[in-house]
Every structure is written in structure tokens, then in C-alpha cells.
Coordinates of C-alpha atoms in Angstrom, one line a residue:
X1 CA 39.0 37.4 -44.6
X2 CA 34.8 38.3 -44.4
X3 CA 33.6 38.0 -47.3
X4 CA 32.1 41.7 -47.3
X5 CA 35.4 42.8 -47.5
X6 CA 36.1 40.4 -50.6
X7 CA 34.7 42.3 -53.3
X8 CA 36.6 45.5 -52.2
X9 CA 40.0 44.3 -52.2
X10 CA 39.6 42.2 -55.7
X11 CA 38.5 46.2 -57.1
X12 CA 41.8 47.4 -55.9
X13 CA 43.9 44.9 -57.1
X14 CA 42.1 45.2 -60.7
X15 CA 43.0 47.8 -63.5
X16 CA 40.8 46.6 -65.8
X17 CA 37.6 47.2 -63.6
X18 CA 39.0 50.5 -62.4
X19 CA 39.8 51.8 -66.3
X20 CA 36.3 50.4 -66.8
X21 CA 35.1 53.4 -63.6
X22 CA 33.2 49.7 -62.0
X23 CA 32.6 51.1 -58.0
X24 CA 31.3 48.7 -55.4
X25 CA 27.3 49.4 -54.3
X26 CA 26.6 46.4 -51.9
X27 CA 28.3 43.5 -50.8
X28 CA 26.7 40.5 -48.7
X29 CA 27.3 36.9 -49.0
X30 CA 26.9 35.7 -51.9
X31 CA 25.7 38.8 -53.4
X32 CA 27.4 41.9 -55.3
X33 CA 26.3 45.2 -56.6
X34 CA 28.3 47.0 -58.7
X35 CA 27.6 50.4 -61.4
X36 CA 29.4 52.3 -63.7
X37 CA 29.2 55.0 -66.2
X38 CA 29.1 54.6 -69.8
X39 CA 31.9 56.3 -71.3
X40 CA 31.9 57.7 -75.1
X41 CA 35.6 55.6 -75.8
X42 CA 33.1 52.0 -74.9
X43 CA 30.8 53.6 -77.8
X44 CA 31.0 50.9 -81.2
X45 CA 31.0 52.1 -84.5
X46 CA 26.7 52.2 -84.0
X47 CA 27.2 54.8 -81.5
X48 CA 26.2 52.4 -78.3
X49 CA 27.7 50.5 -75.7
X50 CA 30.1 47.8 -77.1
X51 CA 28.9 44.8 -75.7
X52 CA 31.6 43.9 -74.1
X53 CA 31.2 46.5 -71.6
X54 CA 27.5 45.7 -70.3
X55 CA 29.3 41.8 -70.0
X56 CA 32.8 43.3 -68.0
X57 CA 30.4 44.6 -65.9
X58 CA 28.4 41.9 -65.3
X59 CA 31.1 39.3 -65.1
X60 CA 32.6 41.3 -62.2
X61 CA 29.7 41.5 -60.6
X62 CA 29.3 37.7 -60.7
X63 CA 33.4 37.5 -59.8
X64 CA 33.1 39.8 -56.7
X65 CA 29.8 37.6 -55.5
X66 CA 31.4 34.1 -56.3
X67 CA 34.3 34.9 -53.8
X68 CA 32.2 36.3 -51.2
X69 CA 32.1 33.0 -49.6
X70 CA 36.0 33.1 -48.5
X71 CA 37.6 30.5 -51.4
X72 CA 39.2 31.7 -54.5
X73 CA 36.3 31.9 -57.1
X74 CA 37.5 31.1 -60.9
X75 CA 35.2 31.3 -64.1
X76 CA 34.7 28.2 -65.9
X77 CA 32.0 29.5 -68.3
X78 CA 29.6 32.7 -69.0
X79 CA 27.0 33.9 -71.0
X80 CA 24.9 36.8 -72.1
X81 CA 21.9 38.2 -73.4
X82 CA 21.6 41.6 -74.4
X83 CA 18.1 43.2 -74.0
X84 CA 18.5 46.4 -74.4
X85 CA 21.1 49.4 -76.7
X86 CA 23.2 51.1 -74.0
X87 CA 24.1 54.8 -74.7
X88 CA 26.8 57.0 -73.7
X89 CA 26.0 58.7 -70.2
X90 CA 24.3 55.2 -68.8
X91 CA 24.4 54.4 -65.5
X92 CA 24.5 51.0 -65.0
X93 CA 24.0 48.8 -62.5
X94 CA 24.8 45.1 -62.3
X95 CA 23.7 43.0 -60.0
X96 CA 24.5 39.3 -58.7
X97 CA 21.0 37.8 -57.7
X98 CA 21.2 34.5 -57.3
X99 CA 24.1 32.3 -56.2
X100 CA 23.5 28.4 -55.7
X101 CA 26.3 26.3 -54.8
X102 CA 26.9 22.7 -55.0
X103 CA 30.0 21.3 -53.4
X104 CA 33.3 23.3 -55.4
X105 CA 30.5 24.6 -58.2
X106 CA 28.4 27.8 -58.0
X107 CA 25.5 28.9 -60.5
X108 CA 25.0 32.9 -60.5
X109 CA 23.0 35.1 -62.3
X110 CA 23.4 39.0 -62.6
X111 CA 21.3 41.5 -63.9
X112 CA 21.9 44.2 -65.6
X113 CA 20.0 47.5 -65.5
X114 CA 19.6 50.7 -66.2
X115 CA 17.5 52.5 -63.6
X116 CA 15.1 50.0 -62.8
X117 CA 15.1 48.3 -66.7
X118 CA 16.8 45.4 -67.1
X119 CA 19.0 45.6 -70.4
X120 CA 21.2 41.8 -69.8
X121 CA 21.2 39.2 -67.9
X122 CA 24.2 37.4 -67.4
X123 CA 24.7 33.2 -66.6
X124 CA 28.0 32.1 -64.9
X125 CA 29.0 28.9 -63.6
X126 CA 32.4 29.2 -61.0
X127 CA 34.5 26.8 -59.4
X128 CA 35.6 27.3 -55.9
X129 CA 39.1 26.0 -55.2
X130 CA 40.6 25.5 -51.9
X131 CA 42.6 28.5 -51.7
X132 CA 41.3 30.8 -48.9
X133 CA 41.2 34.8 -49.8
X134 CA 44.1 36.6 -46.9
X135 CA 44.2 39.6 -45.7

């Protein structure tokens, strides 16, 4: 399967992401774009983004980009760092940036931004198994 294509059919085969409203932006290899809208039931008890919604969005960013490259990408550990309070009625976008990979290990980093301000940026190391991605 091309890799474009990836990202595409991992959003249709995932509820979460679509409960979460995630759409697709721009795909290449090795790279993923993804938005969303922030919804008033992801609000905490502050009246802002839970931060478990700016991270969904950036871990599926760094999913969709991982298995761009054709193997079966899994997690094997993530981290965040909250820049900014989101608000209900934020757009936001994540993007993967960078993608390194060494033998069955990738590095990525996404950012995460409103409009052009970045509000997180997410670490995530993958492993890439053997399994190839079929149509």
C-alpha cells in the first residue's frame, strides 16, 4: 500500500480519532498533518482543553507519519509539553515534522498549533515491525 494512502485508511478504521472530529490535512512520507476542533465535552473542570486531547491529537499525528513508510508502526514511548491553554472553538493543528529512522526505530516530533502558535510539542519513539500495511 503507498504510504500516502496510510494515514487515510488508519482514520477510518479508528473511532477514537473520529469521536475526537481528527481529519487528515497532508500526508507524504514520513510526514502527517492532521486538525481538529475543540469541542466544549474535551473542556476540564478549568474551562480549557483537557490535556489529553492536544496529546490524542498529536500522538495520531505521529501514528499516521510513523506508518507512512509501508510497515506496521507501534508506540513504544511518548511525551509532551504543553505550551499553551487550549479553549473551546480551537482549531488545531498537529503536525509530524521530523521523522528519523534507524533500522526498526523511528524518532518523530509533532507540533502542535494553533494558527501559526505553537501550544505542544510532542516526542515519540516507534518501532517498525515487519508486518507490511495491505490494501
Amino acid at each position: 500500500m503507498k504510504g500516502n494512502v496510510i494515514p487515510h485508511k488508519m482514520l477510518s478504521q479508528d473511532p477514537f480519532a473520529q469521536w475526537l472530529g481528527i481529519e487528515v490535512l497532508a500526508v507524504a512520507i514520513g510526514r502527517c498533518k492532521v486538525g481538529m476542533v475543540v469541542r466544549k465535552e474535551m473542556l476540564n473542570s478549568m474551562g480549557k482543553a483537557h490535556g489529553g486531547i492536544c496529546y490524542s491529537l498529536a500522538d495520531t499525528a505521529f501514528g499516521f507519519s510513523a506508518n507512512t513508510h509501508g510497515k506496521y508502526a507501534v508506540s513504544i514511548e511518548t511525551s509532551i509539553n504543553h505550551i499553551e491553554a487550549l479553549e473551546e472553538g480551537d482549531y488545531l493543528t498537529a503536525e509530524a515534522v521530523t521523522d528519523i529512522a534507524k533500522t526498526k526505530i523511528g524518532f518523530n516530533i509533532v507540533e502542535v498549533k494553533r494558527e501559526d502558535q505553537i501550544v505542544a510539542l510532542f516526542k515519540g519513539v516507534v518501532y517498525r515491525t515487519n508486518k507490511d500495511w495491505e490494501e
